[in-house]
């Protein structure tokens, strides 16, 4: 949080990431960046396509699909992956971050919110986002590291749908905080974000999918159309 702002207890702003703050699903641009930089082999792309198709046929394969797509990172250290993720967001971020998002987050900080990203994407690369967006914490799909600090290739339960409120409540409990739903807001684009959005008194629909729009659109529910920087 900016040193010139002050967190008001109970006030939180929760943001989905893919298609809410960033154009598209971030894992594919991340993979393509790594292939271009020869961090990942070209053969990783058909593996990722296979994983995506299998996930589309079976939504329970979400973590498995991420494991296959990001398997080229196995054995790399925290520091190595941090450097890759940092350069990815520095290089690709300006073309894909929604230009209105940063201003929205800054204004929320001014109003005393603690700003958090709650995403189904892998934390192995999302954890570098506070260097690029005014965000205080990242809750994302967890990636495992061994005692030597190297990525094992194992990825935990996907932070999506009903898992998002569970992760948020776990985070609040861990930090000894409570949230005032009427003082909180949440931002999302897809129907699976509805559980997080409905936790707060102020859901914001960002470029919403039709199913989410049909589910939550009502007088007083804010809807916005955001677009990339360039």
Short mmCIF file of C-alpha atoms in Angstrom, two decimals:
data_model
loop_
_atom_site.label_atom_id
_atom_site.label_comp_id
_atom_site.label_asym_id
_atom_site.label_seq_id
_atom_site.Cartn_x
_atom_site.Cartn_y
_atom_site.Cartn_z
CA UNK A 1 0.00 0.00 0.00
CA UNK A 2 1.20 3.50 -0.84
CA UNK A 3 2.86 5.16 2.14
CA UNK A 4 0.55 8.16 1.69
CA UNK A 5 -2.59 6.06 2.19
CA UNK A 6 -4.04 4.43 5.29
CA UNK A 7 -5.86 1.09 5.39
CA UNK A 8 -9.29 1.35 6.97
CA UNK A 9 -9.95 -1.94 8.84
CA UNK A 10 -12.64 -4.05 7.22
CA UNK A 11 -12.30 -2.39 3.81
CA UNK A 12 -11.00 -4.67 1.03
CA UNK A 13 -11.06 -4.63 -2.77
CA UNK A 14 -10.73 -8.00 -4.50
CA UNK A 15 -9.75 -8.29 -8.17
CA UNK A 16 -9.79 -11.27 -10.49
CA UNK A 17 -6.78 -11.06 -12.85
CA UNK A 18 -7.27 -12.70 -16.26
CA UNK A 19 -9.71 -10.66 -18.38
CA UNK A 20 -10.35 -8.35 -15.41
CA UNK A 21 -6.99 -6.60 -15.15
CA UNK A 22 -5.12 -8.31 -17.99
CA UNK A 23 -6.36 -9.05 -21.50
CA UNK A 24 -6.88 -12.79 -21.96
CA UNK A 25 -5.68 -15.79 -20.00
CA UNK A 26 -2.18 -14.89 -18.80
CA UNK A 27 -0.68 -18.39 -18.86
CA UNK A 28 -0.52 -18.59 -22.67
CA UNK A 29 1.21 -15.21 -23.17
CA UNK A 30 3.59 -16.21 -20.37
CA UNK A 31 4.40 -19.47 -22.15
CA UNK A 32 4.82 -17.74 -25.52
CA UNK A 33 7.14 -15.18 -23.93
CA UNK A 34 9.22 -18.02 -22.45
CA UNK A 35 9.38 -19.84 -25.80
CA UNK A 36 10.45 -16.63 -27.55
CA UNK A 37 13.20 -16.11 -24.96
CA UNK A 38 14.22 -19.78 -25.23
CA UNK A 39 13.38 -20.39 -21.59
CA UNK A 40 10.85 -23.00 -22.72
CA UNK A 41 11.27 -25.33 -25.73
CA UNK A 42 8.96 -24.94 -28.72
CA UNK A 43 7.63 -28.44 -27.94
CA UNK A 44 6.03 -26.96 -24.82
CA UNK A 45 3.31 -25.36 -26.95
CA UNK A 46 1.66 -28.58 -28.19
CA UNK A 47 1.83 -29.87 -24.61
CA UNK A 48 -0.04 -26.77 -23.48
CA UNK A 49 -2.63 -27.15 -26.24
CA UNK A 50 -3.21 -30.76 -25.21
CA UNK A 51 -3.59 -29.64 -21.59
CA UNK A 52 -6.06 -26.92 -22.57
CA UNK A 53 -8.22 -29.33 -24.62
CA UNK A 54 -8.21 -31.86 -21.79
CA UNK A 55 -9.25 -29.13 -19.34
CA UNK A 56 -12.10 -28.06 -21.63
CA UNK A 57 -13.35 -31.64 -21.61
CA UNK A 58 -12.92 -31.97 -17.85
CA UNK A 59 -12.97 -28.83 -15.69
CA UNK A 60 -11.53 -30.86 -12.81
CA UNK A 61 -8.24 -31.01 -14.70
CA UNK A 62 -7.47 -27.31 -14.11
CA UNK A 63 -4.44 -27.83 -11.87
CA UNK A 64 -3.18 -30.65 -14.08
CA UNK A 65 -3.38 -28.39 -17.14
CA UNK A 66 -1.33 -25.76 -15.36
CA UNK A 67 1.24 -28.36 -14.29
CA UNK A 68 1.70 -29.51 -17.90
CA UNK A 69 1.88 -25.99 -19.31
CA UNK A 70 4.40 -24.78 -16.73
CA UNK A 71 6.43 -28.00 -16.48
CA UNK A 72 9.39 -26.32 -18.19
CA UNK A 73 9.92 -24.31 -14.97
CA UNK A 74 10.48 -27.44 -12.87
CA UNK A 75 13.78 -27.29 -11.01
CA UNK A 76 14.14 -23.51 -11.28
CA UNK A 77 14.63 -21.47 -8.11
CA UNK A 78 12.40 -18.73 -6.72
CA UNK A 79 14.92 -16.16 -7.89
CA UNK A 80 15.14 -17.55 -11.42
CA UNK A 81 11.37 -17.64 -11.85
CA UNK A 82 10.98 -14.20 -10.28
CA UNK A 83 13.39 -12.79 -12.86
CA UNK A 84 11.45 -14.45 -15.69
CA UNK A 85 8.09 -13.22 -14.37
CA UNK A 86 9.40 -9.72 -13.77
CA UNK A 87 10.64 -9.42 -17.35
CA UNK A 88 7.41 -10.94 -18.67
CA UNK A 89 5.27 -8.28 -17.00
CA UNK A 90 7.74 -5.54 -17.91
CA UNK A 91 7.69 -6.63 -21.57
CA UNK A 92 4.17 -7.93 -22.12
CA UNK A 93 2.26 -6.15 -19.36
CA UNK A 94 2.04 -2.71 -20.99
CA UNK A 95 0.29 -4.27 -24.00
CA UNK A 96 -2.20 -6.26 -21.94
CA UNK A 97 -2.88 -4.48 -18.65
CA UNK A 98 -6.22 -2.70 -18.82
CA UNK A 99 -5.36 0.99 -18.74
CA UNK A 100 -8.18 1.88 -16.34
CA UNK A 101 -7.14 -0.73 -13.76
CA UNK A 102 -4.15 1.04 -12.25
CA UNK A 103 -6.08 4.28 -11.75
CA UNK A 104 -8.95 2.34 -10.15
CA UNK A 105 -6.58 0.60 -7.74
CA UNK A 106 -4.84 3.87 -6.82
CA UNK A 107 -8.18 5.49 -6.06
CA UNK A 108 -9.18 2.54 -3.88
CA UNK A 109 -5.96 2.94 -1.91
CA UNK A 110 -6.73 6.62 -1.40
CA UNK A 111 -10.13 5.58 -0.03
CA UNK A 112 -8.50 3.23 2.48
CA UNK A 113 -8.97 -0.14 0.78
CA UNK A 114 -6.51 -2.99 0.94
CA UNK A 115 -6.27 -4.10 -2.69
CA UNK A 116 -5.86 -7.78 -3.49
CA UNK A 117 -5.70 -9.94 -6.61
CA UNK A 118 -7.52 -13.27 -6.26
CA UNK A 119 -6.78 -15.39 -9.32
CA UNK A 120 -6.92 -18.89 -10.75
CA UNK A 121 -3.57 -18.28 -12.45
CA UNK A 122 -0.39 -19.71 -10.95
CA UNK A 123 1.24 -17.75 -8.15
CA UNK A 124 4.65 -18.76 -9.48
CA UNK A 125 4.53 -15.78 -11.83
CA UNK A 126 1.67 -13.64 -10.47
CA UNK A 127 3.57 -12.93 -7.26
CA UNK A 128 5.64 -10.31 -9.12
CA UNK A 129 2.57 -8.17 -9.87
CA UNK A 130 3.01 -5.76 -6.91
CA UNK A 131 6.03 -4.39 -8.80
CA UNK A 132 3.72 -3.36 -11.66
CA UNK A 133 0.28 -2.72 -10.19
CA UNK A 134 -0.73 -0.95 -6.96
CA UNK A 135 -1.76 -4.17 -5.23
CA UNK A 136 -1.08 -5.26 -1.65
CA UNK A 137 -1.44 -9.04 -1.82
CA UNK A 138 -1.79 -11.90 -4.29
CA UNK A 139 -3.98 -14.95 -3.69
CA UNK A 140 -3.53 -17.35 -6.59
CA UNK A 141 -3.20 -21.04 -7.44
CA UNK A 142 -0.28 -22.26 -5.30
CA UNK A 143 2.89 -23.77 -6.79
CA UNK A 144 5.11 -26.03 -4.67
CA UNK A 145 8.82 -25.53 -4.00
CA UNK A 146 11.15 -27.98 -2.29
CA UNK A 147 13.40 -27.30 0.70
CA UNK A 148 16.12 -26.07 -1.64
CA UNK A 149 13.76 -23.46 -3.05
CA UNK A 150 13.25 -25.14 -6.42
CA UNK A 151 9.88 -25.52 -8.17
CA UNK A 152 8.73 -29.14 -7.92
CA UNK A 153 6.29 -28.88 -10.81
CA UNK A 154 3.36 -29.59 -8.49
CA UNK A 155 0.44 -27.15 -8.46
CA UNK A 156 -2.27 -27.06 -5.83
CA UNK A 157 -6.02 -26.52 -5.90
CA UNK A 158 -7.01 -23.92 -8.47
CA UNK A 159 -8.13 -20.65 -6.90
CA UNK A 160 -11.36 -20.41 -8.85
CA UNK A 161 -15.10 -20.35 -8.21
CA UNK A 162 -16.02 -21.27 -4.63
CA UNK A 163 -12.32 -21.58 -3.80
CA UNK A 164 -11.87 -17.80 -4.01
CA UNK A 165 -14.02 -16.92 -0.97
CA UNK A 166 -12.35 -19.75 0.96
CA UNK A 167 -8.89 -18.37 0.16
CA UNK A 168 -10.00 -14.85 1.10
CA UNK A 169 -11.42 -15.96 4.45
CA UNK A 170 -8.28 -17.99 5.16
CA UNK A 171 -6.16 -14.93 4.38
CA UNK A 172 -8.25 -12.70 6.65
CA UNK A 173 -8.12 -15.19 9.53
CA UNK A 174 -4.35 -15.59 9.17
CA UNK A 175 -3.89 -11.84 9.48
CA UNK A 176 -6.43 -11.36 12.25
CA UNK A 177 -8.71 -9.22 10.07
CA UNK A 178 -12.43 -9.19 9.42
CA UNK A 179 -14.19 -7.68 6.44
CA UNK A 180 -17.23 -5.46 6.40
CA UNK A 181 -19.08 -6.71 3.29
CA UNK A 182 -20.91 -3.41 2.85
CA UNK A 183 -17.58 -1.58 2.79
CA UNK A 184 -15.88 -4.00 0.37
CA UNK A 185 -15.87 -4.35 -3.39
CA UNK A 186 -14.89 -7.04 -5.88
CA UNK A 187 -14.11 -7.02 -9.61
CA UNK A 188 -14.58 -9.92 -12.02
CA UNK A 189 -15.51 -10.83 -15.57
CA UNK A 190 -16.71 -14.45 -15.54
CA UNK A 191 -19.56 -16.44 -14.05
CA UNK A 192 -17.11 -18.34 -11.84
CA UNK A 193 -16.22 -15.01 -10.17
CA UNK A 194 -19.77 -14.66 -8.82
CA UNK A 195 -18.90 -16.26 -5.48
CA UNK A 196 -16.23 -13.65 -4.80
CA UNK A 197 -18.36 -10.82 -6.17
CA UNK A 198 -21.30 -11.80 -3.97
CA UNK A 199 -19.10 -11.63 -0.85
CA UNK A 200 -19.12 -7.86 -1.10
CA UNK A 201 -21.71 -5.13 -1.13
CA UNK A 202 -20.21 -3.56 -4.23
CA UNK A 203 -19.57 -6.02 -7.08
CA UNK A 204 -18.12 -4.54 -10.26
CA UNK A 205 -18.54 -6.39 -13.54
CA UNK A 206 -15.55 -5.85 -15.84
CA UNK A 207 -16.27 -6.63 -19.51
CA UNK A 208 -18.67 -9.26 -18.13
CA UNK A 209 -19.48 -12.53 -19.85
CA UNK A 210 -23.17 -12.85 -20.66
CA UNK A 211 -23.83 -15.48 -18.00
CA UNK A 212 -22.35 -13.31 -15.25
CA UNK A 213 -24.22 -10.30 -16.56
CA UNK A 214 -27.49 -12.21 -16.49
CA UNK A 215 -26.76 -13.45 -12.96
CA UNK A 216 -25.65 -10.21 -11.31
CA UNK A 217 -26.78 -7.31 -13.49
CA UNK A 218 -29.22 -5.19 -11.50
CA UNK A 219 -29.84 -1.52 -10.78
CA UNK A 220 -26.90 -0.24 -8.76
CA UNK A 221 -24.47 -2.97 -9.88
CA UNK A 222 -21.63 -1.23 -11.63
CA UNK A 223 -20.50 -2.46 -15.04
CA UNK A 224 -17.36 -1.17 -16.76
CA UNK A 225 -15.66 -1.65 -20.10
CA UNK A 226 -11.89 -1.70 -19.75
CA UNK A 227 -9.28 -2.06 -22.48
CA UNK A 228 -5.49 -2.55 -22.76
CA UNK A 229 -2.93 0.22 -22.60
CA UNK A 230 -2.05 -0.08 -26.29
#
